[in-house]
Short mmCIF file of C-alpha atoms and ligand atoms in Angstrom, two decimals:
data_model
loop_
_atom_site.label_atom_id
_atom_site.label_comp_id
_atom_site.label_asym_id
_atom_site.label_seq_id
_atom_site.Cartn_x
_atom_site.Cartn_y
_atom_site.Cartn_z
CA MET O 1 50.52 -28.42 14.51
CA THR O 2 52.39 -28.40 10.97
CA GLU O 3 50.40 -31.03 9.33
CA ILE O 4 47.31 -28.94 9.12
CA LYS O 5 49.88 -25.25 7.42
CA ASP O 6 51.62 -28.16 5.03
CA ALA O 7 48.16 -29.64 3.98
CA TRP O 8 47.61 -25.88 2.80
CA GLU O 9 50.40 -25.49 1.44
CA ALA O 10 49.86 -28.36 -0.42
CA VAL O 11 47.06 -26.88 -2.39
CA GLY O 12 49.11 -23.56 -3.29
CA GLY O 13 47.31 -22.10 -0.21
CA GLN O 14 48.75 -19.23 1.17
CA PRO O 15 50.68 -19.38 4.73
CA GLY O 16 48.97 -16.91 7.10
CA LEU O 17 45.31 -18.01 6.33
CA ALA O 18 45.69 -21.42 8.44
CA GLN O 19 45.89 -19.52 11.15
CA ARG O 20 42.13 -19.43 10.67
CA VAL O 21 42.38 -22.94 11.17
CA SER O 22 42.07 -23.93 14.80
CA ALA O 23 41.57 -27.71 16.44
CA VAL O 24 39.27 -29.20 19.05
CA VAL O 25 42.08 -32.56 19.76
CA ARG O 26 41.22 -35.75 21.56
CA ARG O 27 42.95 -37.74 22.54
CA ASP O 28 41.58 -41.94 21.75
CA ALA O 29 40.27 -40.86 18.09
CA LEU O 30 42.07 -42.67 15.03
CA ASP O 31 44.58 -44.51 17.01
CA ALA O 32 47.26 -45.45 15.71
CA ARG O 33 51.80 -45.80 15.62
CA LEU O 34 51.68 -43.55 12.64
CA PRO O 35 49.98 -39.89 12.73
CA VAL O 36 46.55 -41.35 11.87
CA ARG O 37 44.98 -38.82 13.68
CA GLU O 38 47.55 -35.96 12.31
CA LEU O 39 46.94 -36.60 8.91
CA ALA O 40 43.07 -36.62 9.14
CA ARG O 41 42.55 -33.31 10.34
CA ALA O 42 45.03 -31.65 8.58
CA CYS O 43 43.00 -33.09 4.97
CA VAL O 44 39.65 -31.90 6.70
CA GLY O 45 41.01 -28.78 8.01
CA ALA O 46 42.56 -27.68 4.56
CA CYS O 47 39.40 -28.90 2.90
CA ALA O 48 37.35 -27.05 4.89
CA LEU O 49 39.79 -23.60 4.96
CA ALA O 50 39.67 -23.59 0.57
CA ALA O 51 36.05 -24.01 1.56
CA ALA O 52 35.81 -20.88 3.21
CA GLU O 53 38.59 -18.90 0.84
CA LEU O 54 36.22 -19.52 -2.30
CA GLY O 55 33.03 -18.71 -0.51
CA ALA O 56 34.26 -15.28 0.87
CA ARG O 57 36.02 -14.41 -2.62
CA ARG O 58 32.46 -15.20 -3.95
CA ALA O 59 30.76 -13.23 -1.28
CA GLY O 60 32.71 -10.34 -1.29
CA LEU O 61 33.44 -10.93 2.68
CA ALA O 62 36.18 -9.28 4.36
CA GLU O 63 37.88 -11.66 5.95
CA VAL O 64 37.96 -16.05 5.44
CA PRO O 65 35.32 -17.38 7.71
CA ALA O 66 37.07 -19.08 11.03
CA VAL O 67 37.60 -23.13 10.40
CA THR O 68 37.08 -25.89 12.76
CA VAL O 69 38.34 -28.63 12.40
CA ASP O 70 37.44 -31.32 15.52
CA ASP O 71 38.80 -35.22 15.63
CA GLY O 72 35.93 -36.49 16.89
CA ALA O 73 33.74 -35.01 13.79
CA VAL O 74 37.40 -36.70 10.98
CA ALA O 75 37.11 -40.39 13.23
CA ALA O 76 33.41 -40.93 12.61
CA ALA O 77 33.75 -39.16 8.96
CA PHE O 78 36.75 -41.04 8.57
CA HIS O 79 34.43 -44.88 9.13
CA SER O 80 31.60 -43.60 7.14
CA GLU O 81 32.01 -46.76 5.08
CA ARG O 82 31.67 -48.63 8.53
CA LEU O 83 29.51 -46.40 10.86
CA LEU O 84 26.24 -46.60 7.99
CA ARG O 85 23.56 -48.61 8.50
CA VAL O 86 21.66 -49.37 5.84
CA ASP O 87 17.26 -49.77 7.72
CA GLY O 88 19.44 -50.92 10.78
CA ARG O 89 21.90 -53.14 8.26
CA ALA O 90 26.01 -53.01 8.97
CA PRO O 91 27.12 -52.61 4.99
CA ASP O 92 30.18 -56.04 4.39
CA VAL O 93 33.02 -53.71 4.42
CA PHE O 94 35.43 -56.30 2.73
CA ALA O 95 34.60 -59.28 1.01
CA PRO O 96 35.74 -63.13 2.06
CA LEU O 97 38.14 -62.88 -0.69
CA SER O 98 39.51 -59.29 0.88
CA ARG O 99 41.53 -60.28 3.19
CA PHE O 100 45.71 -61.12 4.51
CA TRP O 101 46.86 -64.70 2.73
CA ARG O 102 49.85 -66.63 3.55
CA THR O 103 52.15 -67.46 1.44
CA ALA O 104 55.00 -69.76 0.74
CA ASP O 105 57.38 -66.69 1.70
CA GLY O 106 55.66 -63.76 3.80
CA TRP O 107 51.71 -62.64 2.65
CA VAL O 108 49.61 -61.01 0.26
CA ARG O 109 46.56 -58.78 1.04
CA THR O 110 44.12 -59.12 -1.92
CA HIS O 111 40.88 -56.97 -3.12
CA ALA O 112 38.16 -59.43 -4.60
CA ASN O 113 35.26 -56.57 -3.73
CA TYR O 114 33.84 -56.58 -7.38
CA PRO O 115 32.76 -59.13 -8.45
CA HIS O 116 35.20 -59.09 -11.78
CA HIS O 117 37.96 -58.35 -9.53
CA ARG O 118 37.22 -61.56 -7.73
CA SER O 119 37.21 -63.43 -10.97
CA ARG O 120 40.15 -63.14 -11.76
CA LEU O 121 41.48 -63.58 -8.50
CA LEU O 122 40.12 -66.62 -8.97
CA GLY O 123 41.71 -66.49 -12.55
CA ALA O 124 45.05 -66.27 -12.07
CA LEU O 125 45.36 -68.84 -9.32
CA GLY O 126 43.26 -71.32 -11.81
CA LEU O 127 40.08 -72.07 -9.83
CA PRO O 128 36.59 -71.84 -10.63
CA ALA O 129 34.14 -69.28 -10.09
CA ASP O 130 32.77 -70.88 -7.03
CA ALA O 131 35.70 -72.13 -5.05
CA SER O 132 36.05 -71.52 -1.42
CA ALA O 133 38.73 -69.46 0.74
CA GLU O 134 39.96 -72.61 1.83
CA GLU O 135 41.14 -73.09 -1.81
CA VAL O 136 42.43 -70.36 -2.64
CA ALA O 137 44.50 -69.87 1.24
CA GLY O 138 45.96 -73.62 -0.20
CA ARG O 139 46.86 -72.21 -3.84
CA LEU O 140 48.92 -69.52 -2.44
CA ALA O 141 50.68 -71.05 0.33
CA GLU O 142 51.98 -72.40 -2.46
CA ARG O 143 54.08 -69.40 -4.25
CA SER O 144 55.78 -66.42 -2.97
CA ALA O 145 53.97 -63.18 -2.06
CA LEU O 146 55.82 -61.81 -5.44
CA GLU O 147 54.94 -64.48 -7.57
CA ALA O 148 51.12 -63.89 -6.70
CA GLU O 149 51.51 -60.28 -6.80
CA GLU O 150 52.50 -60.40 -10.46
CA ALA O 151 50.62 -63.05 -11.52
CA VAL O 152 46.98 -62.08 -10.41
CA TYR O 153 47.71 -58.50 -11.48
CA ALA O 154 48.55 -59.70 -15.16
CA ALA O 155 45.55 -61.02 -15.13
CA GLY O 156 43.54 -57.81 -13.97
CA GLY O 157 42.55 -58.92 -10.52
CA LEU O 158 44.65 -56.87 -7.34
CA ALA O 159 46.96 -58.35 -5.43
CA VAL O 160 49.33 -57.15 -3.13
CA ALA O 161 52.63 -58.53 -1.40
CA LEU O 162 53.92 -57.58 1.98
CA ARG O 163 56.50 -55.09 2.20
CA THR O 164 58.71 -53.71 5.23
CA PRO O 165 58.87 -49.59 4.97
CA GLU O 166 62.82 -50.88 3.92
CA GLU O 167 61.49 -52.83 0.93
CA TRP O 168 59.41 -50.30 -0.16
CA ARG O 169 62.22 -47.01 -0.42
CA ALA O 170 64.14 -49.74 -1.81
CA HIS O 171 61.48 -50.22 -3.93
CA PRO O 172 61.30 -48.29 -7.84
CA GLN O 173 57.91 -47.38 -7.42
CA ALA O 174 58.37 -46.01 -3.90
CA ALA O 175 61.30 -43.61 -5.39
CA GLU O 176 58.86 -42.14 -8.18
CA VAL O 177 56.42 -41.37 -5.82
CA ALA O 178 58.27 -39.38 -3.52
CA ALA O 179 59.96 -38.02 -5.74
CA ARG O 180 56.93 -35.96 -6.76
CA PRO O 181 54.88 -33.09 -4.05
CA LEU O 182 51.54 -34.85 -1.89
CA VAL O 183 49.78 -32.18 -3.89
CA GLU O 184 50.36 -32.27 -7.87
CA ARG O 185 49.31 -28.81 -9.61
CA ALA O 186 49.75 -27.57 -13.10
CA ARG O 187 48.13 -24.71 -15.03
CA PRO O 188 48.61 -26.31 -18.35
CA ASP O 189 47.66 -22.85 -19.90
CA ALA O 190 46.15 -18.90 -19.83
CA ALA O 191 42.37 -19.37 -20.44
CA PRO O 192 41.28 -16.41 -19.08
CA ALA O 193 40.29 -15.45 -15.57
CA ARG O 194 37.26 -17.42 -14.35
CA VAL O 195 33.93 -15.06 -13.32
CA LEU O 196 32.48 -17.72 -10.59
CA PRO O 197 28.41 -16.05 -10.10
CA PRO O 198 28.76 -14.39 -7.37
CA LEU O 199 27.27 -15.35 -3.65
CA HIS O 200 24.75 -13.44 -1.63
CA PRO O 201 27.00 -12.25 1.88
CA ALA O 202 24.35 -13.36 4.09
CA ALA O 203 23.45 -16.40 2.19
CA ALA O 204 23.13 -18.33 5.37
CA PRO O 205 24.23 -21.06 4.64
CA LEU O 206 27.33 -19.86 2.42
CA LEU O 207 28.02 -22.41 -0.01
CA PRO O 208 31.09 -21.31 -2.44
CA ALA O 209 30.77 -24.40 -4.49
CA ALA O 210 26.78 -23.70 -5.89
CA GLY O 211 26.34 -23.11 -9.02
CA LEU O 212 28.85 -25.32 -10.13
CA ARG O 213 29.14 -28.62 -12.34
CA VAL O 214 31.42 -31.40 -11.42
CA LEU O 215 31.84 -34.36 -13.77
CA ASP O 216 31.98 -37.03 -11.16
CA LEU O 217 33.69 -40.06 -12.26
CA THR O 218 34.78 -41.87 -9.33
CA ARG O 219 34.65 -44.78 -7.96
CA VAL O 220 34.77 -46.96 -4.63
CA LEU O 221 36.15 -44.44 -1.76
CA ALA O 222 38.64 -41.95 -2.23
CA GLY O 223 37.04 -39.74 -5.54
CA PRO O 224 33.24 -40.28 -4.31
CA VAL O 225 34.30 -38.67 -1.10
CA ALA O 226 35.97 -35.80 -2.66
CA THR O 227 33.15 -35.21 -4.69
CA ARG O 228 31.14 -36.19 -1.51
CA THR O 229 32.61 -33.21 0.31
CA LEU O 230 32.27 -30.32 -3.20
CA ALA O 231 28.28 -31.54 -2.74
CA LEU O 232 28.14 -30.93 1.05
CA LEU O 233 29.54 -27.37 -0.92
CA GLY O 234 26.82 -26.90 -2.74
CA ALA O 235 27.86 -27.75 -6.36
CA ASP O 236 25.62 -30.07 -8.97
CA VAL O 237 27.15 -33.33 -8.67
CA LEU O 238 27.07 -35.77 -11.41
CA ARG O 239 28.98 -39.19 -10.96
CA VAL O 240 28.49 -40.84 -14.49
CA ASP O 241 29.36 -44.68 -14.09
CA ALA O 242 29.65 -47.23 -17.13
CA PRO O 243 26.38 -49.34 -17.19
CA GLY O 244 28.08 -52.72 -16.87
CA LEU O 245 29.87 -51.73 -14.07
CA PRO O 246 27.60 -50.90 -10.95
CA GLU O 247 28.60 -49.52 -8.31
CA LEU O 248 27.72 -51.61 -4.69
CA PRO O 249 24.59 -50.47 -3.38
CA ASP O 250 25.95 -49.03 0.79
CA GLN O 251 29.42 -48.20 -1.05
CA GLN O 252 27.29 -46.33 -3.12
CA ALA O 253 24.96 -45.16 -0.27
CA ASP O 254 27.74 -43.90 2.15
CA THR O 255 29.90 -41.64 -0.54
CA GLY O 256 25.97 -40.34 -2.18
CA PHE O 257 25.83 -37.79 -0.77
CA GLY O 258 24.25 -34.70 -2.16
CA LYS O 259 25.20 -35.95 -5.45
CA ARG O 260 23.13 -37.54 -8.51
CA SER O 261 23.33 -40.55 -10.36
CA ALA O 262 24.19 -41.99 -13.88
CA THR O 263 24.74 -44.18 -16.50
CA LEU O 264 26.35 -43.10 -19.36
CA ASP O 265 28.89 -45.38 -21.50
CA LEU O 266 30.91 -42.53 -23.11
CA ALA O 267 31.75 -44.81 -26.12
CA ALA O 268 28.23 -44.75 -27.00
CA GLY O 269 27.07 -41.46 -25.60
CA ARG O 270 29.85 -39.70 -27.48
CA ASP O 271 27.61 -36.61 -27.95
CA THR O 272 25.86 -36.37 -24.14
CA LEU O 273 28.79 -36.72 -22.95
CA ASP O 274 30.50 -34.09 -24.98
CA GLU O 275 27.06 -32.08 -23.81
CA LEU O 276 27.74 -32.06 -20.30
CA LEU O 277 31.45 -31.61 -20.98
CA GLY O 278 30.61 -28.19 -22.75
CA THR O 279 29.64 -26.46 -19.22
CA ALA O 280 31.32 -28.69 -16.35
CA ASP O 281 33.56 -26.40 -13.73
CA VAL O 282 35.15 -29.64 -12.90
CA VAL O 283 35.94 -32.71 -13.85
CA VAL O 284 37.09 -35.77 -11.34
CA THR O 285 38.22 -39.12 -12.69
CA GLY O 286 39.62 -41.80 -9.88
CA TYR O 287 39.77 -44.84 -12.56
CA ARG O 288 43.34 -46.66 -13.27
CA PRO O 289 45.86 -44.25 -15.11
CA GLY O 290 45.15 -44.49 -18.57
CA ALA O 291 41.84 -45.62 -18.21
CA LEU O 292 39.43 -43.09 -19.60
CA ASP O 293 42.57 -42.10 -22.05
CA ARG O 294 40.13 -43.38 -25.38
CA PHE O 295 37.51 -41.46 -24.04
CA GLY O 296 39.34 -37.96 -24.62
CA LEU O 297 39.30 -37.70 -20.42
CA ALA O 298 43.14 -37.27 -20.04
CA PRO O 299 44.07 -34.90 -18.45
CA HIS O 300 46.27 -32.67 -20.97
CA ALA O 301 43.42 -33.25 -23.97
CA LEU O 302 40.95 -32.15 -21.69
CA ALA O 303 42.22 -28.84 -20.58
CA GLU O 304 42.90 -27.72 -24.67
CA ARG O 305 39.19 -28.61 -25.92
CA HIS O 306 37.76 -27.04 -22.50
CA PRO O 307 40.06 -24.28 -21.90
CA GLY O 308 39.18 -23.06 -18.17
CA LEU O 309 38.79 -26.16 -16.82
CA VAL O 310 39.36 -27.71 -13.08
CA VAL O 311 40.64 -31.60 -14.03
CA ALA O 312 40.89 -33.46 -11.05
CA GLN O 313 42.52 -37.23 -11.38
CA VAL O 314 43.27 -39.29 -8.73
CA SER O 315 45.17 -43.00 -8.75
CA ALA O 316 46.54 -45.06 -6.31
CA TRP O 317 50.20 -45.65 -6.94
CA GLY O 318 50.71 -42.98 -8.86
CA GLY O 319 50.03 -43.26 -12.81
CA TYR O 320 53.74 -42.72 -13.61
CA GLY O 321 56.05 -45.33 -12.64
CA PRO O 322 56.27 -48.83 -13.04
CA TRP O 323 53.31 -48.90 -11.06
CA GLY O 324 51.79 -45.80 -12.92
CA GLY O 325 49.42 -48.15 -15.00
CA ARG O 326 47.67 -50.28 -11.69
CA ARG O 327 44.55 -50.91 -10.14
CA GLY O 328 44.75 -50.60 -6.72
CA PHE O 329 43.11 -49.50 -3.23
CA ASP O 330 44.16 -48.43 0.17
CA SER O 331 44.12 -51.94 1.99
CA LEU O 332 47.02 -53.23 -0.67
CA VAL O 333 49.00 -49.20 -0.45
CA GLN O 334 49.21 -49.54 2.69
CA VAL O 335 50.76 -53.44 2.95
CA ALA O 336 53.07 -52.37 -0.67
CA THR O 337 54.50 -49.33 1.88
CA GLY O 338 55.30 -50.90 4.84
CA ILE O 339 52.23 -49.61 6.62
CA ALA O 340 51.14 -52.39 7.37
CA VAL O 341 54.54 -53.71 8.89
CA THR O 342 54.53 -50.62 11.14
CA GLU O 343 51.56 -51.35 11.87
CA GLY O 344 51.34 -54.77 12.84
CA THR O 345 54.12 -56.84 12.23
CA ALA O 346 55.91 -58.56 9.36
CA GLN O 347 55.36 -61.61 10.56
CA ARG O 348 51.61 -60.71 11.81
CA PRO O 349 50.23 -57.43 9.09
CA GLY O 350 48.20 -55.33 10.40
CA ALA O 351 46.95 -52.26 9.19
CA LEU O 352 45.01 -48.87 9.64
CA PRO O 353 41.97 -47.54 12.51
CA ALA O 354 40.68 -46.36 9.13
CA GLN O 355 40.57 -46.27 5.00
CA ALA O 356 43.00 -43.33 6.16
CA LEU O 357 44.48 -42.76 2.69
CA ASP O 358 41.36 -43.03 0.42
CA HIS O 359 38.92 -40.76 3.33
CA GLY O 360 42.92 -38.06 3.79
CA THR O 361 43.04 -38.71 0.17
CA GLY O 362 39.25 -37.46 -1.02
CA TYR O 363 39.30 -34.31 1.76
CA LEU O 364 43.15 -32.71 -0.11
CA LEU O 365 41.30 -33.62 -3.43
CA ALA O 366 38.33 -31.59 -3.11
CA ALA O 367 41.04 -29.34 -1.54
CA ALA O 368 43.34 -28.83 -4.19
CA VAL O 369 39.94 -28.47 -6.55
CA LEU O 370 38.38 -25.68 -4.18
CA ARG O 371 41.44 -24.14 -4.30
CA ALA O 372 42.39 -24.15 -8.05
CA LEU O 373 38.90 -22.82 -8.93
CA THR O 374 39.88 -19.62 -6.04
CA GLU O 375 42.51 -18.79 -7.88
CA GLN O 376 41.41 -19.26 -11.78
CA SER O 377 38.79 -16.38 -10.22
CA TYR O 378 42.09 -14.23 -10.03
CA GLU O 379 44.41 -15.53 -12.44
CA GLY O 380 42.72 -17.94 -15.41
CA GLY O 381 44.36 -20.58 -17.31
CA SER O 382 42.77 -24.36 -16.94
CA ARG O 383 43.48 -26.52 -13.58
CA LEU O 384 45.40 -29.98 -13.47
CA VAL O 385 45.54 -31.25 -10.05
CA ARG O 386 47.04 -34.95 -8.95
CA LEU O 387 46.54 -36.73 -6.10
CA ALA O 388 47.61 -40.66 -5.60
CA LEU O 389 47.01 -43.15 -1.68
CA ALA O 390 50.92 -44.13 -2.36
CA ARG O 391 51.76 -40.20 -2.42
CA THR O 392 48.98 -39.99 1.66
CA ALA O 393 51.15 -43.44 2.51
CA ARG O 394 54.47 -41.63 1.85
CA TRP O 395 53.78 -38.55 4.12
CA LEU O 396 52.09 -40.46 6.94
CA THR O 397 54.86 -42.68 7.35
CA ASP O 398 57.44 -39.80 6.42
CA GLY O 399 56.51 -35.78 6.70
CA ILE O 400 53.84 -35.54 9.66
CA ARG O 401 55.70 -35.66 13.58
CA PRO O 402 53.39 -37.90 15.37
CA ALA O 403 51.77 -35.68 18.16
CA PRO O 404 51.28 -36.94 22.29
CA ALA O 405 47.99 -37.81 22.66
CA ASP O 406 46.10 -35.24 24.46
CA GLY O 407 42.96 -33.18 24.69
CA ALA O 408 39.85 -34.13 25.39
CA PRO O 409 37.90 -38.07 24.77
CA TYR O 410 37.33 -39.33 21.94
CA PRO O 411 34.22 -41.56 24.10
CA CYS O 412 32.45 -42.85 21.02
CA PRO O 413 30.95 -41.31 17.48
CA ASP O 414 28.02 -41.51 18.51
CA ALA O 415 27.54 -36.78 18.35
CA TRP O 416 28.90 -36.62 14.65
CA LEU O 417 26.27 -39.17 13.21
CA ALA O 418 23.11 -38.72 12.68
CA GLU O 419 19.76 -40.66 10.79
CA THR O 420 18.13 -40.07 7.19
CA ASP O 421 15.49 -41.31 4.68
CA SER O 422 16.12 -41.55 1.79
CA PRO O 423 15.49 -43.43 -1.13
CA LEU O 424 17.96 -46.21 -0.55
CA GLY O 425 16.42 -46.88 3.09
CA ARG O 426 16.58 -45.26 6.48
CA LEU O 427 20.33 -44.05 7.04
CA ARG O 428 22.79 -43.69 9.74
CA HIS O 429 25.62 -42.09 8.69
CA ALA O 430 28.69 -39.52 9.89
CA ARG O 431 27.48 -36.06 9.50
CA PRO O 432 30.32 -33.87 7.10
CA ALA O 433 33.36 -33.01 9.20
CA VAL O 434 34.10 -30.61 7.06
CA SER O 435 33.30 -26.98 9.25
CA PHE O 436 33.59 -23.12 8.58
CA THR O 437 31.81 -20.78 9.93
CA GLY O 438 28.32 -20.30 8.41
CA GLY O 439 28.90 -23.36 5.96
CA PRO O 440 27.37 -26.44 5.56
CA THR O 441 25.58 -29.02 8.45
CA ALA O 442 23.94 -31.22 6.04
CA TRP O 443 24.03 -33.23 2.60
CA ALA O 444 20.93 -30.69 0.90
CA ARG O 445 19.83 -34.45 -0.72
CA PRO O 446 20.04 -38.21 0.75
CA PRO O 447 21.73 -41.01 -2.11
CA VAL O 448 19.50 -41.85 -4.74
CA PRO O 449 19.97 -45.17 -5.88
CA TRP O 450 22.38 -45.67 -8.68
CA GLY O 451 21.85 -44.65 -12.36
CA SER O 452 18.85 -43.15 -11.27
CA ASP O 453 19.18 -39.67 -12.63
CA PRO O 454 19.26 -38.45 -16.50
CA ALA O 455 22.81 -37.97 -18.22
CA GLU O 456 22.15 -34.08 -17.71
CA TRP O 457 23.42 -30.61 -15.75
CA ARG O 458 20.40 -29.19 -13.11
CA ARG O 459 19.54 -25.78 -14.81
CA ARG O 460 21.27 -23.27 -12.77
C1 OXK R 501 39.01 -48.55 -8.43
C2 OXK R 501 40.03 -49.55 -9.00
C3 OXK R 501 40.93 -50.32 -8.35
C4 OXK R 501 38.55 -50.21 -9.79
O1 OXK R 501 39.08 -51.39 -11.13
P1 OXK R 501 38.03 -51.50 -12.27
O2 OXK R 501 36.47 -51.75 -11.46
O3 OXK R 501 38.86 -52.74 -12.68
O4 OXK R 501 38.65 -50.27 -12.82
P2 OXK R 501 39.12 -49.43 -13.79
O5 OXK R 501 39.23 -48.26 -13.64
O6 OXK R 501 40.52 -50.70 -14.70
O7 OXK R 501 38.36 -49.26 -15.73
C5 OXK R 501 37.67 -50.05 -15.90
C6 OXK R 501 36.64 -49.77 -17.00
O8 OXK R 501 35.57 -49.04 -17.03
C7 OXK R 501 35.35 -47.93 -18.58
N1 OXK R 501 34.98 -47.59 -18.16
C8 OXK R 501 34.48 -46.53 -16.63
N2 OXK R 501 33.63 -45.59 -17.00
C9 OXK R 501 32.38 -46.31 -17.73
C10 OXK R 501 31.72 -45.84 -18.74
N3 OXK R 501 30.72 -44.96 -18.10
N4 OXK R 501 31.55 -46.47 -20.09
C11 OXK R 501 32.59 -46.88 -20.37
N5 OXK R 501 33.06 -47.42 -19.98
C12 OXK R 501 33.53 -47.43 -18.57
C13 OXK R 501 37.56 -47.96 -18.07
O9 OXK R 501 37.94 -46.97 -19.70
C14 OXK R 501 37.94 -49.26 -18.05
O10 OXK R 501 38.17 -49.93 -19.55
P3 OXK R 501 39.49 -50.68 -19.70
O11 OXK R 501 40.28 -49.63 -19.49
O12 OXK R 501 38.74 -51.76 -21.04
O13 OXK R 501 39.82 -51.18 -18.67
C15 OXK R 501 40.30 -48.67 -10.14
O14 OXK R 501 39.96 -47.83 -11.04
C16 OXK R 501 41.72 -47.54 -9.16
O15 OXK R 501 42.86 -48.25 -9.73
N6 OXK R 501 41.25 -46.37 -9.00
C17 OXK R 501 41.91 -45.56 -8.57
C18 OXK R 501 42.37 -45.50 -7.72
C19 OXK R 501 41.35 -45.76 -6.89
O16 OXK R 501 39.97 -44.83 -6.47
N7 OXK R 501 41.38 -46.40 -6.06
C20 OXK R 501 40.52 -46.83 -5.12
C21 OXK R 501 39.58 -45.92 -3.73
S1 OXK R 501 38.36 -46.50 -2.69
C22 OXK R 501 39.09 -47.86 -1.78
O17 OXK R 501 40.75 -48.24 -1.15
C23 OXK R 501 38.57 -48.55 -0.59
O18 OXK R 501 37.97 -48.33 -0.81
O19 OXK R 501 39.79 -49.51 -0.02
#
């Protein structure tokens, strides 16, 4: 299982510690042509080990607690948005205009779950706001896939042409992505070492991130999965959204566990933002690269004003190269990078069995934050970490050796589901997959309605 060690080393972990992780292998979990099961297990395993390591550091334990990563729990967690039930109702994961379409020369995949992306897609195709799927199909059938991609992106929407793995390898963005490590980590200054408040060695559960303040400026799935994990581990996670850009309610329910949710216009509410940043330990961003810079939230600018901060950033394509400023979703990264062809054919594209780029990147992002906090407690310095769905995709396609499909069966996800009452209704949801001896097994609070909390920290 070299992939667990690889993920651990990608976040800067000491190689020897990876032996603390043991896996329960299940042969039918996350079955795919690509090694999705191995990727998922590695991302969750590295995250749990980073949590155990930070917990041991803060509680003064002689040994890092043992980590167990169970493919069953991981598979359920990687399907969290699909397994969710809100008062028995199953959410729609993809809206009718989020799908593959035939073009004059191949295929394109669009993402239009959010109303503003839907209207930009329709606008780019010269269609009215109430256009039907048949009309969209008609317009796309007249264009080449690359023409459609460019036109929709130029309008601020999302459409990506299907590429084979070879076509993607030849693309300038792929070369930029391949030249970077799986997890980019930087230490821009020599801020003094942080003294994290100690934890009681007998605390039950051991919450490695207890007392830490995480400003969550992410949306959709990848970033929110990372911050949901930090919330599980005891952090005060405050998700702040633009008042005019609501999260989809089912997405809020799935990724809101353990967090609070506030709205704040970052332009008009500059003083409130500064107050939040003044005592934040971690800032996680997940917008289009550069989109938050005008609020002073570019990673280097943040570290300069708040030495000692951990700043974590997730993007779709990397934040560099010709596609660096583009929006993107997991399903579209799969289409650009050749994954959709590998999982299907060029004539009939397929998809991974879960949004594994989102979830995998989310757990790795949380792992990188936890390791940054541990490192800081010894060495000081602000920390910048940067991950991209497209870089995680490259690891999946070129960096992990598939293992033989063995181990126990994965009969169904029931064993890894729980029911919780919340202000959003009764939720059936995946239980946390991040697990270590003495660690938490559930979130301390259920998700709350979007924007229902004040934009301030809880008292420490
Ligand atoms: C997810 C997105 C595609 C969503 O696109 P959009 O909704 O169009 O958002 P944008 O990032 O372009 O940013 C929208 C604008 O909101 C502004 N903005 C953001 N927050 C605020 C607040 N609080 N106040 C005021 N303004 C704000 C921001 O500056 C942008 O302004 P302007 O600059 O004026 O526009 C994109 O954010 C993105 O590519 N994120 C990085 C990758 C990512 O996380 N992808 C989703 C993973 S989940 C997934 O793949 C899946 O579930 O499927």
